[in-house]
Structures are given as C-alpha cells and as structure tokens.
Coordinates of C-alpha atoms and ligand atoms in Angstrom, one line a residue:
M2 CA 144.3 116.7 94.3
A3 CA 144.7 115.6 97.9
E4 CA 146.9 113.4 99.9
E5 CA 146.4 112.7 103.6
N6 CA 147.6 111.0 106.7
Q7 CA 144.5 111.3 108.7
G8 CA 143.3 111.0 112.3
T9 CA 146.3 109.9 114.4
S10 CA 148.4 113.0 115.0
E11 CA 145.5 114.8 116.6
S12 CA 144.4 112.1 119.0
K13 CA 148.0 111.5 120.0
S14 CA 148.6 115.1 121.0
Q15 CA 145.3 115.0 122.9
I16 CA 146.5 112.1 125.0
E17 CA 149.8 113.8 125.7
N18 CA 148.1 116.9 127.0
K19 CA 145.9 115.1 129.4
P20 CA 148.1 114.9 132.6
T21 CA 148.7 118.7 132.5
T22 CA 145.1 119.4 132.1
N23 CA 144.2 117.2 135.0
N24 CA 146.7 118.8 137.3
N25 CA 145.3 122.2 136.6
N26 CA 141.9 121.0 137.6
K27 CA 142.9 119.4 140.9
K28 CA 141.5 121.2 144.0
Q29 CA 144.0 123.0 146.1
N30 CA 144.5 122.1 149.7
P31 CA 145.3 125.2 151.8
N32 CA 146.8 123.0 154.6
R33 CA 149.6 121.5 152.6
K34 CA 152.9 123.4 152.6
P35 CA 155.1 123.7 149.6
N36 CA 158.2 121.4 149.5
P37 CA 161.1 123.7 148.5
N38 CA 163.3 120.7 147.6
R39 CA 161.2 119.4 144.8
K40 CA 161.4 120.7 141.3
P41 CA 158.3 120.4 139.2
T42 CA 158.7 118.4 136.0
N43 CA 156.6 117.9 133.0
E44 CA 155.7 114.4 131.6
K45 CA 159.0 114.0 129.8
G46 CA 160.8 114.5 133.2
T47 CA 162.6 117.7 132.3
A48 CA 162.6 120.6 134.7
T49 CA 160.2 123.5 134.2
K50 CA 160.0 126.9 135.8
P51 CA 158.4 126.8 139.2
N52 CA 154.8 127.6 139.2
P53 CA 153.4 128.5 142.6
N54 CA 150.0 127.0 142.0
K55 CA 151.4 123.8 140.7
N56 CA 153.6 123.4 143.7
K57 CA 150.7 123.6 146.0
N58 CA 149.0 120.8 144.1
R59 CA 152.0 118.6 144.1
N60 CA 152.7 119.0 147.7
R61 CA 149.3 117.8 148.6
Y62 CA 150.5 114.2 148.3
K63 CA 153.7 114.8 150.3
R64 CA 155.4 112.0 148.3
Q65 CA 157.2 111.4 145.1
P66 CA 154.9 110.5 142.1
T67 CA 154.5 106.7 141.5
P68 CA 157.3 105.6 139.2
V69 CA 156.2 105.1 135.6
D70 CA 155.9 101.4 134.7
E71 CA 157.8 101.4 131.4
N72 CA 156.2 98.2 130.3
L73 CA 152.7 99.6 130.8
K74 CA 153.8 102.7 128.9
S75 CA 155.0 100.6 126.0
F76 CA 151.5 99.1 125.8
V77 CA 149.9 102.5 125.6
Q78 CA 152.2 103.2 122.7
K79 CA 151.3 99.8 121.1
N80 CA 147.6 100.6 121.4
Q81 CA 148.2 104.1 119.9
E82 CA 150.0 102.4 117.0
G83 CA 147.0 100.0 116.8
H84 CA 144.5 102.9 116.6
K85 CA 146.6 104.5 113.9
K86 CA 146.6 101.3 111.8
R87 CA 142.9 100.7 112.5
L88 CA 141.7 104.2 111.8
N89 CA 143.9 105.6 109.1
P90 CA 142.8 104.2 105.8
H91 CA 145.8 105.7 104.1
Y92 CA 148.1 103.0 105.4
K93 CA 145.7 100.2 104.2
L94 CA 145.9 101.2 100.6
D95 CA 148.5 100.1 98.1
L96 CA 150.3 103.4 97.8
N97 CA 152.7 102.1 95.2
S98 CA 149.9 101.3 92.8
N99 CA 149.6 103.6 89.7
A100 CA 146.0 102.3 89.1
K101 CA 143.3 104.9 88.8
I102 CA 139.5 104.9 88.5
R103 CA 137.3 107.6 87.1
I104 CA 133.8 108.3 88.4
T105 CA 131.3 110.4 86.4
P106 CA 127.8 111.1 87.6
L107 CA 125.5 111.6 84.6
G108 CA 122.5 112.2 86.8
G109 CA 121.5 112.3 90.5
L110 CA 123.7 115.2 91.6
G111 CA 122.3 118.7 91.9
E112 CA 118.9 117.0 91.7
I113 CA 116.8 114.3 93.3
G114 CA 116.4 111.3 91.1
G115 CA 117.8 110.3 87.7
N116 CA 120.7 108.4 89.2
I117 CA 123.3 107.1 86.8
T118 CA 127.0 106.9 87.5
V119 CA 129.9 105.7 85.3
F120 CA 132.9 103.9 86.9
E121 CA 135.8 103.7 84.4
T122 CA 139.2 102.2 84.3
E123 CA 141.7 102.6 81.5
K124 CA 140.1 99.9 79.4
E125 CA 136.6 99.2 80.8
A126 CA 133.6 100.9 82.3
I127 CA 130.4 100.0 84.2
L128 CA 127.2 102.0 84.8
V129 CA 125.7 102.0 88.2
D130 CA 121.9 102.5 88.1
V131 CA 120.0 104.0 85.1
G132 CA 117.3 106.0 86.7
M133 CA 114.7 108.6 85.6
S134 CA 113.4 111.8 87.2
F135 CA 110.3 114.0 87.1
P136 CA 109.9 117.2 85.0
D137 CA 109.4 120.7 86.3
E138 CA 105.9 122.2 85.9
D139 CA 106.9 124.3 82.9
M140 CA 107.9 121.2 80.9
H141 CA 104.5 120.9 79.3
G142 CA 103.4 117.5 78.2
V143 CA 106.6 115.9 79.5
D144 CA 106.0 112.9 81.9
I145 CA 109.4 111.8 82.8
L146 CA 113.0 112.8 82.3
V147 CA 115.8 110.5 81.2
P148 CA 119.5 111.3 81.5
D149 CA 121.3 112.4 78.4
F150 CA 123.1 109.3 77.1
S151 CA 125.8 111.2 75.0
Y152 CA 128.7 110.2 77.2
I153 CA 127.5 106.6 77.3
R154 CA 127.4 106.6 73.5
E155 CA 131.0 108.0 73.5
I156 CA 132.4 105.2 75.7
R157 CA 129.9 102.5 74.6
K158 CA 132.7 100.1 73.6
K159 CA 134.3 100.2 77.0
I160 CA 131.1 99.4 78.9
V161 CA 131.1 95.8 80.3
A162 CA 128.0 95.9 82.4
V163 CA 125.1 97.8 84.0
I164 CA 125.0 97.3 87.7
I165 CA 121.7 98.0 89.7
T166 CA 121.5 98.8 93.4
H167 CA 117.7 98.7 93.8
A168 CA 114.4 98.8 92.0
H169 CA 113.2 102.4 92.6
E170 CA 112.3 104.4 89.5
D171 CA 115.0 106.9 90.0
H172 CA 117.5 104.0 89.7
I173 CA 116.0 101.8 87.0
G174 CA 113.4 104.0 85.3
A175 CA 115.5 104.9 82.3
M176 CA 116.6 101.3 81.5
P177 CA 114.1 100.7 78.6
Y178 CA 115.2 103.9 77.0
L179 CA 118.9 103.0 77.2
Y180 CA 118.2 99.4 76.0
K181 CA 116.3 100.5 73.0
E182 CA 119.5 102.1 71.8
M183 CA 122.3 99.9 73.2
Q184 CA 122.4 96.8 75.3
F185 CA 124.9 95.6 78.0
P186 CA 124.8 92.7 80.5
I187 CA 122.7 93.7 83.5
Y188 CA 123.8 92.5 87.0
A189 CA 121.3 92.9 89.9
T190 CA 119.4 91.0 92.6
P191 CA 116.1 89.4 91.6
L192 CA 113.6 92.1 92.5
P193 CA 115.2 94.9 90.5
L194 CA 115.6 92.4 87.5
A195 CA 111.9 91.4 87.8
M196 CA 110.9 95.1 87.7
I197 CA 113.2 95.9 84.9
G198 CA 111.8 92.9 83.0
N199 CA 108.3 94.4 83.4
K200 CA 109.5 97.6 81.9
F201 CA 111.2 95.8 79.0
D202 CA 107.9 94.0 78.3
E203 CA 105.9 97.3 78.4
H204 CA 108.3 98.8 75.9
H205 CA 108.2 95.8 73.6
I206 CA 111.8 94.9 74.1
K207 CA 111.2 91.6 75.9
E208 CA 114.3 90.1 74.2
A209 CA 116.5 92.5 76.3
R210 CA 115.7 90.2 79.3
R211 CA 118.5 87.9 77.9
H212 CA 121.0 90.4 79.4
F213 CA 119.9 89.5 82.9
N214 CA 122.5 88.2 85.3
P215 CA 120.9 87.6 88.7
V216 CA 123.4 87.9 91.6
E217 CA 123.7 86.5 95.1
K218 CA 124.5 88.9 97.9
R219 CA 127.8 88.3 99.7
K220 CA 129.4 86.8 96.6
I221 CA 132.1 88.6 94.7
Y222 CA 131.5 88.8 90.9
Q223 CA 134.3 89.3 88.4
I224 CA 132.8 91.7 85.8
G225 CA 134.9 92.4 82.7
E226 CA 138.6 92.1 83.5
D227 CA 138.9 95.1 85.7
F228 CA 136.0 95.0 88.1
E229 CA 135.1 92.8 91.1
I230 CA 131.7 93.6 92.6
E231 CA 129.9 92.5 95.7
W232 CA 126.2 93.3 96.5
M233 CA 125.7 93.9 100.2
H234 CA 122.2 93.8 101.6
M235 CA 120.8 97.2 102.6
T236 CA 117.6 98.4 104.2
H237 CA 115.6 101.0 102.3
S238 CA 112.0 101.8 101.4
I239 CA 112.0 99.0 98.8
I240 CA 113.0 95.4 99.5
D241 CA 116.1 93.7 98.0
S242 CA 118.2 96.8 98.0
S243 CA 122.0 96.7 98.0
S244 CA 125.2 98.6 98.6
L245 CA 128.1 97.8 96.3
A246 CA 131.7 97.1 96.9
I247 CA 133.4 97.8 93.6
T248 CA 137.1 96.7 93.6
T249 CA 139.6 97.6 90.9
N250 CA 143.4 97.8 91.0
A251 CA 143.1 101.2 92.5
G252 CA 141.3 99.9 95.5
T253 CA 137.7 99.3 96.8
I254 CA 134.9 101.8 96.4
I255 CA 131.8 101.5 98.4
H256 CA 128.6 102.8 96.8
T257 CA 125.8 102.8 99.4
G258 CA 122.9 103.1 96.9
D259 CA 119.9 104.5 98.7
F260 CA 119.9 103.3 102.3
K261 CA 118.8 103.6 105.9
I262 CA 120.0 101.5 108.8
D263 CA 116.9 99.7 110.0
H264 CA 117.7 97.4 112.9
T265 CA 114.2 95.9 112.9
P266 CA 113.2 95.6 109.2
V267 CA 109.8 93.9 108.5
D268 CA 111.4 90.8 107.0
G269 CA 114.2 90.6 109.6
Y270 CA 116.9 91.0 107.0
T271 CA 119.0 93.8 108.5
A272 CA 121.6 95.8 106.6
D273 CA 124.8 93.8 106.1
L274 CA 126.9 96.0 108.4
H275 CA 129.4 93.1 108.8
R276 CA 130.4 93.2 105.1
L277 CA 130.7 97.0 105.2
A278 CA 132.9 96.6 108.3
Y279 CA 134.9 93.9 106.6
Y280 CA 135.8 96.3 103.7
G281 CA 136.4 99.2 106.1
D282 CA 138.9 97.1 108.0
K283 CA 140.6 96.0 104.8
G284 CA 140.8 99.6 103.5
V285 CA 138.4 101.6 101.4
L286 CA 139.6 104.0 98.8
C287 CA 136.4 106.0 98.5
L288 CA 132.8 106.0 99.8
L289 CA 129.9 107.3 97.7
S290 CA 127.0 107.7 100.2
D291 CA 123.3 108.7 100.1
S292 CA 122.8 112.4 101.0
T293 CA 119.0 112.6 100.7
N294 CA 118.3 113.1 104.5
S295 CA 121.6 114.9 105.3
Y296 CA 119.6 117.4 107.5
N297 CA 117.8 114.9 109.7
S298 CA 119.3 114.8 113.1
L299 CA 116.9 112.3 114.5
P300 CA 117.5 108.7 113.5
T301 CA 115.2 107.5 110.7
P302 CA 112.6 105.3 112.5
S303 CA 112.3 101.6 111.5
E304 CA 109.7 100.5 109.0
L305 CA 108.3 98.4 111.7
N306 CA 107.2 101.6 113.6
V307 CA 104.6 102.2 111.0
G308 CA 102.7 99.1 112.1
P309 CA 101.3 100.3 115.4
A310 CA 100.4 103.6 113.9
L311 CA 98.4 101.9 111.1
D312 CA 96.8 99.7 113.8
R313 CA 95.7 102.8 115.8
V314 CA 94.3 104.5 112.7
F315 CA 92.6 101.4 111.3
A316 CA 91.0 100.7 114.7
K317 CA 89.1 104.0 114.5
A318 CA 87.8 103.6 111.0
E319 CA 84.0 103.5 110.8
G320 CA 83.6 102.7 107.1
R321 CA 86.0 101.7 104.3
I322 CA 89.7 102.4 104.6
L323 CA 91.5 103.7 101.5
L324 CA 95.3 103.5 102.0
S325 CA 97.7 105.0 99.5
T326 CA 101.5 104.7 99.5
F327 CA 104.4 104.4 97.1
S328 CA 103.6 101.2 95.2
S329 CA 107.2 100.1 95.4
N330 CA 107.2 100.1 99.2
I331 CA 106.3 96.5 99.5
H332 CA 106.8 96.3 103.2
R333 CA 104.5 99.2 103.8
V334 CA 101.8 97.6 101.7
Y335 CA 102.5 94.3 103.5
Q336 CA 102.0 95.9 106.9
A337 CA 98.8 97.7 105.8
I338 CA 97.3 94.5 104.5
Q339 CA 98.2 92.6 107.7
Y340 CA 96.4 95.2 109.8
G341 CA 93.5 95.2 107.4
I342 CA 93.2 91.4 107.9
K343 CA 93.4 92.0 111.7
Y344 CA 90.2 94.0 111.5
G345 CA 88.5 91.5 109.3
R346 CA 88.7 93.4 106.1
K347 CA 89.2 92.1 102.6
I348 CA 91.8 93.7 100.5
C349 CA 91.1 95.4 97.2
V350 CA 94.2 96.5 95.3
I351 CA 93.6 99.3 92.7
G352 CA 96.2 101.0 90.4
R353 CA 98.4 99.4 87.8
S354 CA 101.8 99.8 89.5
M355 CA 100.4 98.7 92.9
E356 CA 98.8 95.6 91.4
R357 CA 102.0 94.8 89.5
N358 CA 104.4 95.3 92.4
I359 CA 102.3 93.2 94.9
E360 CA 102.0 90.5 92.2
I361 CA 105.8 90.4 91.7
A362 CA 106.5 90.5 95.5
M363 CA 104.2 87.5 95.9
Q364 CA 105.4 85.6 92.8
Y365 CA 108.9 85.8 94.1
D366 CA 108.0 85.0 97.7
Y367 CA 109.2 88.3 99.2
I368 CA 105.7 88.4 100.9
K369 CA 103.1 85.8 101.4
F370 CA 99.3 86.1 101.7
P371 CA 96.4 83.7 101.2
K372 CA 94.8 84.4 97.8
N373 CA 91.3 84.5 99.3
I374 CA 91.9 87.8 101.2
F375 CA 91.8 89.8 97.9
V376 CA 88.6 91.1 96.2
E377 CA 88.1 92.7 92.8
P378 CA 87.2 96.4 92.6
D379 CA 83.7 95.6 91.2
E380 CA 82.9 93.5 94.3
V381 CA 83.5 96.4 96.7
S382 CA 80.1 98.1 96.2
H383 CA 78.3 94.9 97.2
M384 CA 80.3 94.6 100.4
N385 CA 79.8 96.0 103.9
D386 CA 82.0 99.1 104.2
K387 CA 83.7 97.9 107.4
D388 CA 84.9 94.8 105.5
V389 CA 87.0 96.7 103.0
L390 CA 90.5 98.0 102.8
I391 CA 91.4 99.5 99.5
V392 CA 95.2 99.7 98.8
T393 CA 95.8 102.1 96.0
T394 CA 98.2 104.4 94.1
G395 CA 98.0 108.2 94.1
S396 CA 99.8 109.2 97.3
Q397 CA 101.4 112.1 95.3
G398 CA 98.1 113.3 93.9
E399 CA 99.0 112.3 90.4
P400 CA 96.0 113.2 88.1
S401 CA 96.1 109.8 86.4
S402 CA 96.2 107.8 89.6
A403 CA 93.4 105.7 91.0
L404 CA 92.9 107.8 94.2
F405 CA 92.9 111.1 92.3
R406 CA 90.2 109.7 90.0
M407 CA 88.2 108.5 93.0
S408 CA 88.5 112.0 94.5
I409 CA 86.9 113.7 91.5
G410 CA 84.2 111.0 91.1
E411 CA 85.7 109.6 87.9
H412 CA 86.7 106.1 89.1
R413 CA 84.6 103.3 87.5
H414 CA 84.1 101.3 90.7
I415 CA 84.9 103.4 93.7
K416 CA 82.9 106.5 94.7
I417 CA 84.0 108.3 97.8
K418 CA 81.6 108.2 100.8
P419 CA 81.4 110.4 103.9
T420 CA 82.3 107.4 106.1
D421 CA 85.5 106.6 104.1
L422 CA 88.9 107.0 105.9
I423 CA 91.8 108.1 103.7
V424 CA 95.3 107.1 104.9
L425 CA 98.2 108.7 103.0
S426 CA 101.1 106.6 104.2
S427 CA 103.7 108.7 102.4
R428 CA 105.4 112.0 102.2
A429 CA 105.2 114.6 99.5
I430 CA 108.0 114.4 97.0
P431 CA 109.2 118.0 96.7
G432 CA 107.2 119.7 94.0
N433 CA 104.1 117.5 94.5
E434 CA 102.7 119.4 97.5
G435 CA 100.2 121.3 95.3
S436 CA 98.7 118.3 93.6
I437 CA 98.4 116.4 96.9
S438 CA 96.7 119.3 98.5
G439 CA 94.3 119.6 95.6
M440 CA 93.4 115.9 95.8
L441 CA 92.8 116.2 99.6
N442 CA 90.5 119.1 98.9
H443 CA 88.5 116.9 96.5
L444 CA 88.4 114.0 99.0
Q445 CA 87.3 116.1 101.9
K446 CA 84.6 117.9 99.7
A447 CA 83.3 114.4 99.1
G448 CA 83.0 114.0 102.9
A449 CA 85.9 111.6 103.5
K450 CA 88.1 111.8 106.6
V451 CA 91.8 112.0 106.1
A452 CA 94.2 110.5 108.6
S453 CA 97.1 112.8 109.0
D454 CA 99.1 111.2 111.8
K455 CA 102.8 111.8 111.3
D456 CA 103.9 108.3 112.3
I457 CA 102.0 106.5 109.5
H458 CA 105.1 107.1 107.3
V459 CA 108.8 106.7 107.8
S460 CA 111.6 107.7 105.5
G461 CA 113.8 105.2 103.6
H462 CA 116.9 107.3 103.8
A463 CA 119.7 107.6 106.4
S464 CA 119.7 110.5 108.8
I465 CA 122.9 112.1 110.1
E466 CA 123.6 109.4 112.7
E467 CA 123.2 106.6 110.1
Q468 CA 125.4 108.5 107.7
K469 CA 128.0 108.6 110.5
L470 CA 127.7 104.9 111.0
M471 CA 128.3 104.3 107.3
L472 CA 131.3 106.6 107.4
R473 CA 132.8 104.9 110.4
L474 CA 132.1 101.3 109.2
T475 CA 133.6 101.9 105.8
N476 CA 136.3 104.3 107.0
P477 CA 137.1 105.6 103.5
K478 CA 140.2 107.6 102.5
F479 CA 138.1 109.7 100.0
F480 CA 134.5 110.6 100.3
L481 CA 132.0 111.6 97.6
P482 CA 128.5 112.5 99.0
V483 CA 125.9 111.6 96.3
H484 CA 122.2 111.5 95.7
G485 CA 120.9 114.9 96.4
E486 CA 120.8 118.6 95.6
Y487 CA 123.9 120.7 96.3
N488 CA 122.8 121.7 99.8
H489 CA 122.2 118.0 100.7
V490 CA 125.7 116.9 99.6
M491 CA 127.2 120.0 101.3
R492 CA 125.6 119.1 104.6
H493 CA 126.8 115.5 104.2
K494 CA 130.3 116.8 103.7
D495 CA 130.2 118.3 107.2
T496 CA 129.2 114.9 108.6
G497 CA 132.1 113.3 106.7
I498 CA 134.5 115.8 108.3
M499 CA 133.1 115.1 111.7
C500 CA 133.8 111.4 111.1
G501 CA 137.5 111.9 110.4
V502 CA 137.6 112.4 106.7
P503 CA 139.9 115.4 106.0
E504 CA 138.1 118.2 104.2
R505 CA 140.5 118.1 101.2
N506 CA 139.6 114.4 100.7
I507 CA 135.9 115.2 100.1
L508 CA 134.7 116.5 96.7
L509 CA 131.2 117.8 96.0
M510 CA 130.4 116.6 92.4
T511 CA 127.8 117.8 90.0
D512 CA 126.4 116.0 87.1
G513 CA 129.0 115.6 84.3
E514 CA 132.0 116.2 86.4
Q515 CA 134.6 113.5 86.1
I516 CA 136.6 112.6 89.2
E517 CA 139.8 110.6 89.0
I518 CA 140.9 108.6 92.1
A519 CA 144.1 106.8 92.9
P520 CA 145.4 105.6 96.3
K521 CA 147.4 108.8 96.6
F522 CA 145.0 111.4 95.2
M523 CA 141.6 112.5 94.1
R524 CA 141.0 115.2 91.5
K525 CA 138.5 116.6 89.0
V526 CA 139.7 115.9 85.5
K527 CA 137.0 117.1 83.0
T528 CA 133.4 117.7 82.4
V529 CA 131.3 115.6 80.0
K530 CA 127.9 116.4 78.4
T531 CA 124.9 115.8 80.6
G532 CA 121.3 116.9 80.4
K533 CA 117.8 115.5 80.2
T534 CA 115.8 113.9 77.5
Y535 CA 112.1 114.6 77.6
I536 CA 109.7 111.6 77.5
D537 CA 106.0 111.5 76.7
N538 CA 104.6 108.5 78.8
Q539 CA 101.5 108.1 76.6
N540 CA 103.6 106.6 73.8
N541 CA 107.0 106.2 75.6
H542 CA 108.5 108.5 72.9
Q543 CA 111.1 111.2 73.2
I544 CA 110.0 114.8 72.8
E545 CA 112.6 116.9 71.1
D546 CA 114.0 119.9 73.1
D547 CA 112.6 122.5 70.6
I548 CA 109.1 121.1 71.0
V549 CA 109.3 121.7 74.8
L550 CA 110.8 125.2 74.2
D551 CA 107.9 126.0 71.8
R552 CA 105.4 124.8 74.3
Q553 CA 107.0 127.0 77.0
K554 CA 106.8 130.0 74.7
L555 CA 103.2 129.2 73.8
A556 CA 102.3 128.9 77.4
S557 CA 103.9 132.0 78.6
D558 CA 103.7 134.4 75.6
G559 CA 101.1 133.1 73.2
I560 CA 101.1 132.9 69.4
V561 CA 100.4 135.2 66.4
M562 CA 99.7 134.0 62.9
I563 CA 99.7 136.3 59.9
V564 CA 98.6 135.3 56.5
A565 CA 99.1 137.8 53.7
Q566 CA 98.9 137.9 49.9
V567 CA 101.3 140.3 48.2
D568 CA 101.5 141.4 44.6
G569 CA 104.9 140.4 43.2
Q570 CA 105.1 143.5 40.9
T571 CA 103.9 146.3 43.2
S572 CA 104.8 144.8 46.6
K573 CA 101.4 145.7 47.8
M574 CA 98.9 143.6 49.7
L575 CA 96.2 142.1 47.5
A576 CA 93.8 141.9 50.4
K577 CA 93.7 142.5 54.1
P578 CA 96.0 140.1 55.9
R579 CA 94.4 137.5 58.1
V580 CA 95.6 137.7 61.7
T581 CA 95.0 135.0 64.3
T582 CA 96.2 135.2 67.9
F583 CA 96.1 132.9 71.0
G584 CA 97.1 134.0 74.4
I585 CA 98.0 137.5 73.4
V586 CA 95.0 139.8 73.2
A587 CA 91.4 139.3 74.5
D588 CA 88.8 138.2 71.9
K589 CA 87.2 141.6 72.0
Q590 CA 90.4 143.3 71.0
D591 CA 91.1 140.9 68.1
K592 CA 89.9 143.4 65.4
Y593 CA 91.9 146.2 66.7
F594 CA 95.0 144.1 66.9
A595 CA 94.5 142.8 63.4
K596 CA 94.3 146.4 62.1
E597 CA 97.5 147.1 63.9
M598 CA 99.3 144.2 62.3
E599 CA 98.0 145.3 58.9
D600 CA 99.6 148.7 59.4
V601 CA 102.9 147.1 60.5
L602 CA 102.8 144.8 57.4
E603 CA 102.0 147.7 55.1
H604 CA 104.8 149.8 56.5
F605 CA 107.2 146.8 56.2
L606 CA 106.3 146.1 52.5
L607 CA 106.7 149.8 51.7
H608 CA 110.2 150.0 53.1
M609 CA 111.6 146.5 52.4
K610 CA 114.6 145.9 50.2
E611 CA 113.7 145.2 46.6
H612 CA 115.2 141.8 46.2
L613 CA 113.3 140.5 49.2
I614 CA 110.0 140.0 47.3
S615 CA 111.6 137.1 45.3
N616 CA 112.8 135.3 48.4
T617 CA 109.7 134.4 50.5
R618 CA 111.7 132.8 53.3
A619 CA 113.9 135.8 53.9
L620 CA 110.9 138.0 53.6
E621 CA 109.0 136.1 56.3
N622 CA 112.1 136.1 58.5
D623 CA 112.4 139.9 58.3
L624 CA 108.7 140.3 58.8
R625 CA 108.9 138.1 61.9
Q626 CA 111.6 140.4 63.3
I627 CA 109.6 143.5 62.7
V628 CA 106.4 142.1 64.3
R629 CA 108.4 140.7 67.2
K630 CA 109.9 144.2 67.9
H631 CA 106.5 145.8 67.6
I632 CA 104.8 143.4 70.0
Y633 CA 107.6 143.6 72.5
R634 CA 107.5 147.4 72.5
K635 CA 103.8 147.4 73.2
M636 CA 103.3 144.3 75.4
K637 CA 106.7 143.2 76.7
K638 CA 106.0 139.7 75.4
Y639 CA 107.8 137.5 72.9
P640 CA 105.1 135.4 71.4
L641 CA 105.6 132.7 68.7
I642 CA 105.2 134.5 65.4
V643 CA 104.1 132.6 62.3
P644 CA 104.1 134.7 59.1
N645 CA 102.8 133.2 55.9
V646 CA 103.3 135.5 52.9
F647 CA 102.1 134.4 49.4
V648 CA 103.6 136.4 46.6
Q649 CA 101.5 136.4 43.4
Ligands
ZN701 ZN1 115.6 104.4 96.5

C-alpha cells in the first residue's frame, strides 16, 4: 500500500536554499573592508552568527541589500503553488472516493509477448489485448503459446468487452482460441479488427465477426456501466496503434500499449501527445507503460530514417533485391516498395502473411499503390534481374517461411543467384538468432550478398527518453511498468523514479498478480492461475501439457519398451522378453542391453509379491520402477519406460 504527496516539498526547499549557495560562490574582493555595524542575516531576516568570510562578501557592495518587493515575492509563492497543483497528481484525484480497480496481467510480464490484462471493477471487467507468444526450443512440436484462460473462465460473467490496442500477434494472436470457447464484444480500431477477422476466418469462426465494434480515436466510449475508454493514436511498428485512457470511478488509467514517439511517421499521423497531456493535466491515477526498450538511452529513430538507408542499399544492387521484414510492419514494406519503384523495379510479394497484410492495408486505404507495379512469383524468372524487388517473409529464419525455403533451394519459383542482394530489414527476436544465422549461411553458400547495414531497421518501442516523455505527459500517481521481462520493468521503474513518481508508488508485477488501485493506495491483493496452453499450428489444436512433457522426456532421455509373457502359475517367463529402445543405447549394444533387461525382469519376477501376478497394472507399475532405478544407476537417465506384461 502506498500514499503520497509527491514532488513539491523537494523543489521548494531547493529554491529556499539558493541564495545561501550563491553567496558562498561569490568571489571575494580583498580591497573591501568589513563593516562592523552590519549584522549578517539569513533570508528570513533573523540574525545569524558572524561569519568572517560572509562579511567580506557582503561588504563588497558597501550598501544595504535591495529591499524585498513583497508583491514580487507573493508571485513567487503563487507560482510555487501553481507548480504544486500542476505537478502533483495526488491533488487532482478524488481522494474521497472509495472506488477501486483491480488489474491482473495474465500474460506479457516476466516474458516478451502473450499480452493480456484484466481490468476489473466490483461488477464488471474488460480484457485489454489477447496475445500469443512463441515457445522455447524444448517445447517440441509446439508452434505458439496461448495464455491460460482459467481466470477468464472464472470471471466470465463479469466481462463486458475485449479491448485491443494494436494488431501485433503478441496482442491479438490468441483471439481465435479465446473466441472458440467464449465470446465478448470486441472494441478496436479498423486495422486490428480486419486482422482479427482474418484469424476468425482461418479458424472457421467467421460468425465471431459479429462482435466487432470499430472505434474512432479521440472519442470516449461507454463500455458496460463502469468503463469509459478512449483510444489515442500512437506510433509503433504497426499502423493504427493506440494507447488507452480507461476511466472508472476510481480515476483514469493510461495504458500505452506498445509505443514509440515518432515525430515524423511515414503517414504523418504523429502520436496523440495532446490527448495524453490532457489526461495528465486532469489527473491520472495510474500509468501502464511499455518497457521493451527500457535500456536504450538513445532515442528510437523515426521509421522515416529507414528510407534513405534502403535507398542507399538498393542503389548498389546489381541483380534482384530480396527484402524481408516483419509482415505487419506496413510502413516498412511501403517504404521498401517506394524505393523499389524508384529504381524501376516491379514488386513481387511472397509469403502468406506478407500478401495478406499488404492486401488489407491497401483494401482499407492505409497505403496506396497502382496495381500494375505487382508481379506474380512465376513471372520473376522471365524478367530482367534488375527489374525485380521481392518482398517476402522469413526475417526470423522461420523454417516454413518463403525466404528460408529459397535459401535451401526448396522454393517453387525463386532460386537464389549469386547476383541477388538480400536485405533483412529487421532485428532478431531474442531466441531466433540461431535460425537467422543458419538461414544466412544457406543464402551466402548460394552466393547471395547480404546487406547488413544497421540503419535498415529501427525499433518500434520507446527508449528511455520517450518513456520519460510519456511519464511527464501523463503525470501518473501510480506507475506499473509492463510489457517485458523482469529486468526490463525493473529498469523502467528507475526511469519512473527519475520522472517524479515516488518509489513506493511503483509496483513490478508478474503474470497472475492482482493489483488493487484506489486514489489513496495501490496494493497487491492476490495471485490467480496463469500459464501457457500449447498450440500446434498445423491444425490449430491444443496440445495437452503431458504430451509436451513426454516429448521432452523422449528428446532428452529416450524410451525403453519391454514386452514379456509370464506364466500365471509359476511366475516364470514363457519366452525371452522383447526389448526395444530409442535414444538410450547404440544399435550395436542393443543385444547386450536386452539381455540385461531380461536379467532384471527375471530377478523381479522371482522376488515379487505373490498377489501381483493377478494384477497386471500393479505388476507393470512395479516393474517400471525397478527398470527405472536400474537404468538410472547405470546411465543417469530417466527414459520413458513402457512395460507390457502378458500373464497366461
Ligand atoms: Zn506491438
């Protein structure tokens, strides 16, 4: 819990100290003599002990100090009062209100991606973003991770809407999985809705589109009875992004979504700093702000800066250009195509998500191009190499992507040539470095050149200076750094403190922690269930946890299968057991290992409890334990053990 009057007391004392400090810094004039009749005074006019150095300073002027103009002084006080009112959000909140709001991140904290946050009053709740994330390497056969919906199920009846900030996968990617199970009204700007609509179609839940409620920025929407929400335009690495102002009886919460402050965005639509400032001036209860780039001390460059870099790289290309970037970065693709056109190239778009996103952006007039600049992949081989710009997916080296398939010579239409120039206009998402490097190896083995200029990519997230601007504009009483691993939110906390938020008014949340905020306090109240659901992208189905655990075990420790026939009367084996292993012993040792297992089995049967022979399941369980112990003793491994005992 924390309560705070922030900011003003410190600055006031600094101002009061100033004259003393200045006096001490004044140069001494050795020609001036001390005036023994004058008593030194401090600012309040009371006498202080004589200080020989101070006297020398004072006597330099040989006159009484200018009398204080009380009227001027009263204006200094008025301005100080003004600063206090302006800067201290505490006084702008309704401190008599008993209203509270609870915030629970179900994903996106302690991790990058999978963003989903619950905002909850006594009677109602909203979800902000429903994103997915990517699996670790040891989650075999898992393509994406979807947040655990347990808590959403629990409060299902309270939920009045799903609110979307922008159309990145880590903010909308889990929507179809949620909507297959439960449906709520969806409020978002057009691009996120168009992209969610595509997902619904792919997942055969077209009818879920009926929950769409497109919104206009700068309008305040009443959602349910308890929430008023405004979408404020934001600049980010995808167009049509928003920050949210969520107002309840407890006050206004600003949720930045993902953002950077781009003063020269490609479409000219700058971040709506005015609305942020409006709320900041009115009084903000709490700020939730993007922590992704908390460590970057240099301002994030404008998207427009990429243009000249692409121009320079394209100018040098001797053959075809293959440019790959995140397919959702419409402005990047737009700039690449523009410079392609500048050099007289036709544009070939390859890759499902790239084709789909460019199509949506053009359908909804976010970008405009004449239709005749585009060519089909099968036309490329008939064209002059210098006339082609291929815009494609695969900037993360994903094995199923178009560029990766080209790199290993498996793409139907495009074979890499030594004159090709590859431009990766992206950064490696942490964890993808290996696959990108692998793909670059393939491309370079095929002879292609790879442009590695640093300035052909800029980030979509706020650096420290932009985070400061957000903190100062919104001027929140409480601050919750979000979107990032623990070290990112930790660093963002420091920036918050620098910008006047007292340390005790900042909480570092992790997924599942529920925070309660009222005008007078903020506190952690409980922890709810969170986790990840594994999804196989081939069929869009969930993979149960135990399947992934079995796969991990198989991958790291292998499997042993034992099939034995046992005489029910004598408890002796009727024949040699059949032993099959994978990932445990080399083929040439198979026989030796089988013999070993036979001995273990024989010994087990000889010493087992009598009643066990009539209970096959218990018998197999016991046998599994014995084999497990034996293998661990010898090999320090815990393989999957599958005993099949037939009692006859
Ligand atoms: Zn984003």
